[in-house]
Amino acid sequence: DIVMTQTPLSSPVTLGQPASISCSSSQSLVHSDGNTYLSWLQQRPGQPPRLLIYRISKRFSGVPDRFSGSGAGTDFTLKISRVEAEDVGVYYCMQSTQFPHTFGQGTKVEIK
Amino acid sequence: QVQVVQSGAEVKKPGASVKVSCKASGYTFTSYAIHWVRQAPGQRLEWMGWINADNGNTRYSQRFQGRVTITRDTSASTAYMELSSLRSEDTAVYYCTRECQVWGQGTLVTVSS
């Protein structure tokens, strides 16, 4: 199975300041079809996960443009340009290049 | 609107089985796969398996092979996940999701004697 590792596990951020989360995979996430199936999900307290970013950098419908994704191969990053109060929660990277799909351990974003 | 709605919380004894449903609406059910993901208390999300809602093909995580069965009823636009031989470690919130784009509200399954 592909192991997904996120850093940091906790990220206290001041409102209006940027935040960045890294995710690395134990092997390349480039699929044989040429796409890289790396997604980012947000889970607010008591809520189901919500898709933010798919295929490294594509924002899902309705996701604010302060969220952006980047990376390639085995190293990926989610950035929040200016953290808002509603961004508090746990963020997961997920690979769906290979079965079984696997998730990172989650990064908790909280307000300082 | 596009949504998937899951069945309610369950309490089961060790060794029993549980079957969770996931009813889709607002889109053509057979056009998208349904995945099942679970989250044990304080743990990361864990992918369990997937069903092609069109042809019924399935794929399961090896961790659950032999214990999990995912099915669908196209006439009811509903997918099902059945987990057997339950143990206390299976206590978790179980989610269905349409290709990780649309998520159900989650179903808490508690396994306790």
Tab-separated table of C-alpha atoms in Angstrom:
chain	number	residue	atom	x	y	z
A	1	ASP	CA	0.000	0.000	0.000
A	2	ILE	CA	1.111	3.581	-0.640
A	3	VAL	CA	1.871	5.350	2.634
A	4	MET	CA	0.929	9.021	2.835
A	5	THR	CA	2.789	11.176	5.363
A	6	GLN	CA	1.739	14.689	6.289
A	7	THR	CA	3.650	17.452	8.065
A	8	PRO	CA	3.022	19.176	10.355
A	9	LEU	CA	0.416	17.271	12.337
A	10	SER	CA	-0.720	20.486	13.975
A	11	SER	CA	-0.641	24.024	12.623
A	12	PRO	CA	-1.658	26.942	14.857
A	13	VAL	CA	-2.225	29.927	12.599
A	14	THR	CA	-3.116	33.574	13.113
A	15	LEU	CA	-6.265	34.711	11.319
A	16	GLY	CA	-5.384	36.283	7.987
A	17	GLN	CA	-1.977	34.598	7.851
A	18	PRO	CA	-1.002	31.820	5.436
A	19	ALA	CA	-0.815	28.126	6.234
A	20	SER	CA	0.946	25.329	4.427
A	21	ILE	CA	0.656	21.550	4.738
A	22	SER	CA	2.991	19.043	3.140
A	23	CYS	CA	2.198	15.524	2.045
A	24	SER	CA	4.617	12.930	0.756
A	25	SER	CA	3.889	9.521	-0.682
A	26	SER	CA	5.988	6.358	-0.395
A	27	GLN	CA	5.934	5.982	-4.177
A	28	SER	CA	5.133	8.088	-7.195
A	29	LEU	CA	1.481	8.961	-7.626
A	30	VAL	CA	1.727	9.306	-11.389
A	31	HIS	CA	-0.849	6.957	-12.893
A	32	SER	CA	-0.269	5.029	-16.094
A	33	ASP	CA	-2.748	7.400	-17.744
A	34	GLY	CA	-0.388	10.301	-17.006
A	35	ASN	CA	-2.542	11.903	-14.311
A	36	THR	CA	-1.601	12.238	-10.657
A	37	TYR	CA	-4.494	11.418	-8.377
A	38	LEU	CA	-3.653	13.390	-5.271
A	39	SER	CA	-6.494	15.117	-3.461
A	40	TRP	CA	-6.902	17.286	-0.389
A	41	LEU	CA	-9.910	17.062	1.898
A	42	GLN	CA	-11.052	19.234	4.781
A	43	GLN	CA	-12.916	17.856	7.770
A	44	ARG	CA	-14.469	20.427	10.046
A	45	PRO	CA	-15.324	19.335	13.595
A	46	GLY	CA	-18.281	16.968	13.601
A	47	GLN	CA	-18.627	17.047	9.819
A	48	PRO	CA	-17.905	14.580	7.023
A	49	PRO	CA	-14.875	15.263	4.856
A	50	ARG	CA	-15.171	17.763	2.031
A	51	LEU	CA	-13.176	17.675	-1.201
A	52	LEU	CA	-11.064	20.798	-1.702
A	53	ILE	CA	-8.483	19.916	-4.344
A	54	TYR	CA	-8.165	17.036	-6.790
A	55	ARG	CA	-5.429	16.016	-9.226
A	56	ILE	CA	-2.855	18.044	-7.279
A	57	SER	CA	-4.123	21.528	-8.033
A	58	LYS	CA	-7.719	21.566	-9.324
A	59	ARG	CA	-10.126	23.292	-6.974
A	60	PHE	CA	-13.425	21.483	-6.548
A	61	SER	CA	-16.692	23.325	-7.145
A	62	GLY	CA	-17.379	26.031	-4.566
A	63	VAL	CA	-13.927	25.944	-2.959
A	64	PRO	CA	-12.555	29.434	-2.250
A	65	ASP	CA	-9.504	30.468	-4.244
A	66	ARG	CA	-7.470	30.987	-1.065
A	67	PHE	CA	-6.923	27.208	-1.213
A	68	SER	CA	-4.296	26.020	-3.664
A	69	GLY	CA	-2.433	22.792	-4.298
A	70	SER	CA	0.903	22.074	-5.893
A	71	GLY	CA	3.524	19.382	-6.234
A	72	ALA	CA	4.497	16.430	-8.369
A	73	GLY	CA	5.593	12.817	-8.098
A	74	THR	CA	5.812	12.125	-4.373
A	75	ASP	CA	5.716	15.575	-2.771
A	76	PHE	CA	2.691	17.802	-2.536
A	77	THR	CA	1.572	20.944	-0.732
A	78	LEU	CA	-1.720	22.534	0.242
A	79	LYS	CA	-1.627	26.262	0.904
A	80	ILE	CA	-4.206	28.520	2.452
A	81	SER	CA	-3.300	32.081	1.485
A	82	ARG	CA	-5.152	33.794	4.351
A	83	VAL	CA	-6.662	31.604	7.045
A	84	GLU	CA	-10.237	32.353	8.047
A	85	ALA	CA	-12.095	31.101	11.123
A	86	GLU	CA	-14.117	28.647	9.019
A	87	ASP	CA	-10.898	26.921	7.904
A	88	VAL	CA	-10.420	25.313	11.323
A	89	GLY	CA	-10.409	21.548	11.020
A	90	VAL	CA	-8.325	18.590	9.949
A	91	TYR	CA	-6.876	18.389	6.467
A	92	TYR	CA	-6.091	15.093	4.762
A	93	CYS	CA	-4.205	14.281	1.607
A	94	MET	CA	-5.418	11.225	-0.239
A	95	GLN	CA	-4.054	9.218	-3.133
A	96	SER	CA	-6.365	7.428	-5.548
A	97	THR	CA	-3.723	6.464	-8.096
A	98	GLN	CA	-3.510	2.940	-6.770
A	99	PHE	CA	-5.797	0.594	-4.836
A	100	PRO	CA	-6.252	0.714	-1.933
A	101	HIS	CA	-6.725	4.435	-1.803
A	102	THR	CA	-4.872	5.798	1.210
A	103	PHE	CA	-4.959	8.905	3.353
A	104	GLY	CA	-2.435	10.910	5.285
A	105	GLN	CA	-2.747	11.010	9.048
A	106	GLY	CA	-4.278	14.474	8.990
A	107	THR	CA	-3.110	17.968	9.900
A	108	LYS	CA	-5.083	19.932	12.446
A	109	VAL	CA	-5.385	23.625	11.600
A	110	GLU	CA	-6.370	25.788	14.535
A	111	ILE	CA	-6.408	29.480	15.286
A	112	LYS	CA	-3.732	30.855	17.621
B	1	GLN	CA	-29.256	18.936	-5.146
B	2	VAL	CA	-26.681	16.180	-5.407
B	3	GLN	CA	-26.495	14.226	-2.164
B	4	VAL	CA	-25.987	10.835	-0.626
B	5	VAL	CA	-27.870	10.032	2.555
B	6	GLN	CA	-26.888	7.186	4.840
B	7	SER	CA	-28.862	5.009	7.216
B	8	GLY	CA	-28.814	5.620	10.938
B	9	ALA	CA	-26.519	4.607	13.753
B	10	GLU	CA	-26.155	0.945	14.666
B	11	VAL	CA	-25.104	-0.917	17.800
B	12	LYS	CA	-23.917	-4.467	17.252
B	13	LYS	CA	-22.442	-7.265	19.325
B	14	PRO	CA	-19.066	-8.778	18.490
B	15	GLY	CA	-19.372	-11.401	15.764
B	16	ALA	CA	-22.475	-9.844	14.239
B	17	SER	CA	-22.827	-8.137	10.861
B	18	VAL	CA	-23.943	-4.642	9.943
B	19	LYS	CA	-25.345	-3.320	6.685
B	20	VAL	CA	-25.260	0.409	5.989
B	21	SER	CA	-27.173	1.985	3.129
B	22	CYS	CA	-26.355	5.037	1.044
B	23	LYS	CA	-29.145	6.566	-1.028
B	24	ALA	CA	-28.145	8.864	-3.848
B	25	SER	CA	-30.242	11.646	-5.338
B	26	GLY	CA	-29.843	14.595	-7.669
B	27	TYR	CA	-27.722	12.777	-10.249
B	28	THR	CA	-27.659	9.659	-12.412
B	29	PHE	CA	-26.685	6.960	-9.928
B	30	THR	CA	-25.000	4.702	-12.486
B	31	SER	CA	-22.668	7.456	-13.735
B	32	TYR	CA	-20.423	7.496	-10.660
B	33	ALA	CA	-18.672	5.031	-8.382
B	34	ILE	CA	-19.470	4.865	-4.688
B	35	HIS	CA	-16.661	4.456	-2.194
B	36	TRP	CA	-16.847	3.491	1.462
B	37	VAL	CA	-14.465	5.083	3.953
B	38	ARG	CA	-14.387	4.659	7.698
B	39	GLN	CA	-12.968	6.698	10.566
B	40	ALA	CA	-12.319	5.110	13.939
B	41	PRO	CA	-12.221	7.469	16.938
B	42	GLY	CA	-9.178	9.739	16.681
B	43	GLN	CA	-7.873	7.886	13.625
B	44	ARG	CA	-7.227	8.824	10.030
B	45	LEU	CA	-9.685	8.094	7.253
B	46	GLU	CA	-9.480	4.523	5.942
B	47	TRP	CA	-10.653	3.420	2.507
B	48	MET	CA	-12.628	0.184	2.554
B	49	GLY	CA	-13.774	-0.422	-0.978
B	50	TRP	CA	-15.552	0.764	-4.079
B	51	ILE	CA	-18.364	-0.220	-6.401
B	52	ASN	CA	-18.914	0.753	-9.990
B	53	ALA	CA	-22.576	1.705	-9.750
B	54	ASP	CA	-23.078	0.967	-13.443
B	55	ASN	CA	-21.819	-2.598	-13.755
B	56	GLY	CA	-21.541	-3.573	-10.087
B	57	ASN	CA	-17.807	-4.317	-10.194
B	58	THR	CA	-16.176	-4.007	-6.794
B	59	ARG	CA	-12.721	-3.604	-5.307
B	60	TYR	CA	-11.916	-4.017	-1.635
B	61	SER	CA	-9.043	-3.134	0.618
B	62	GLN	CA	-7.105	-6.255	1.584
B	63	ARG	CA	-7.579	-5.240	5.212
B	64	PHE	CA	-11.276	-6.045	4.889
B	65	GLN	CA	-11.153	-8.771	2.270
B	66	GLY	CA	-13.576	-11.511	3.164
B	67	ARG	CA	-15.459	-9.381	5.677
B	68	VAL	CA	-16.820	-6.543	3.561
B	69	THR	CA	-19.361	-6.722	0.761
B	70	ILE	CA	-20.457	-3.686	-1.234
B	71	THR	CA	-23.569	-3.940	-3.387
B	72	ARG	CA	-25.962	-1.620	-5.106
B	73	ASP	CA	-29.602	-1.490	-6.181
B	74	THR	CA	-29.839	0.695	-9.259
B	75	SER	CA	-33.637	0.800	-9.110
B	76	ALA	CA	-33.352	2.430	-5.685
B	77	SER	CA	-30.208	4.478	-6.425
B	78	THR	CA	-28.772	2.962	-3.280
B	79	ALA	CA	-25.453	1.406	-2.390
B	80	TYR	CA	-24.859	-0.877	0.579
B	81	MET	CA	-21.856	-1.835	2.662
B	82	GLU	CA	-22.019	-4.958	4.791
B	83	LEU	CA	-19.280	-5.733	7.292
B	84	SER	CA	-19.298	-9.117	9.011
B	85	SER	CA	-17.558	-10.725	11.983
B	86	LEU	CA	-17.576	-7.401	13.783
B	87	ARG	CA	-15.071	-6.722	16.536
B	88	SER	CA	-14.630	-3.791	18.894
B	89	GLU	CA	-11.975	-2.276	16.589
B	90	ASP	CA	-14.682	-1.852	13.928
B	91	THR	CA	-16.347	0.829	16.030
B	92	ALA	CA	-16.184	3.815	13.706
B	93	VAL	CA	-18.081	6.294	11.599
B	94	TYR	CA	-18.666	4.825	8.154
B	95	TYR	CA	-19.007	7.169	5.188
B	96	CYS	CA	-20.167	6.586	1.660
B	97	THR	CA	-18.952	9.032	-0.941
B	98	ARG	CA	-19.533	9.639	-4.606
B	99	GLU	CA	-15.968	9.561	-5.833
B	100	CYS	CA	-14.892	11.688	-2.839
B	101	GLN	CA	-16.799	14.647	-4.312
B	102	VAL	CA	-20.032	14.222	-2.379
B	103	TRP	CA	-20.074	12.666	1.091
B	104	GLY	CA	-22.778	11.136	3.199
B	105	GLN	CA	-23.346	12.350	6.729
B	106	GLY	CA	-21.712	9.279	8.215
B	107	THR	CA	-23.108	6.300	10.111
B	108	LEU	CA	-21.778	5.494	13.564
B	109	VAL	CA	-21.383	1.767	14.091
B	110	THR	CA	-20.666	0.759	17.673
B	111	VAL	CA	-19.515	-2.769	18.411
B	112	SER	CA	-19.919	-3.672	22.046
B	113	SER	CA	-20.895	-6.637	24.115
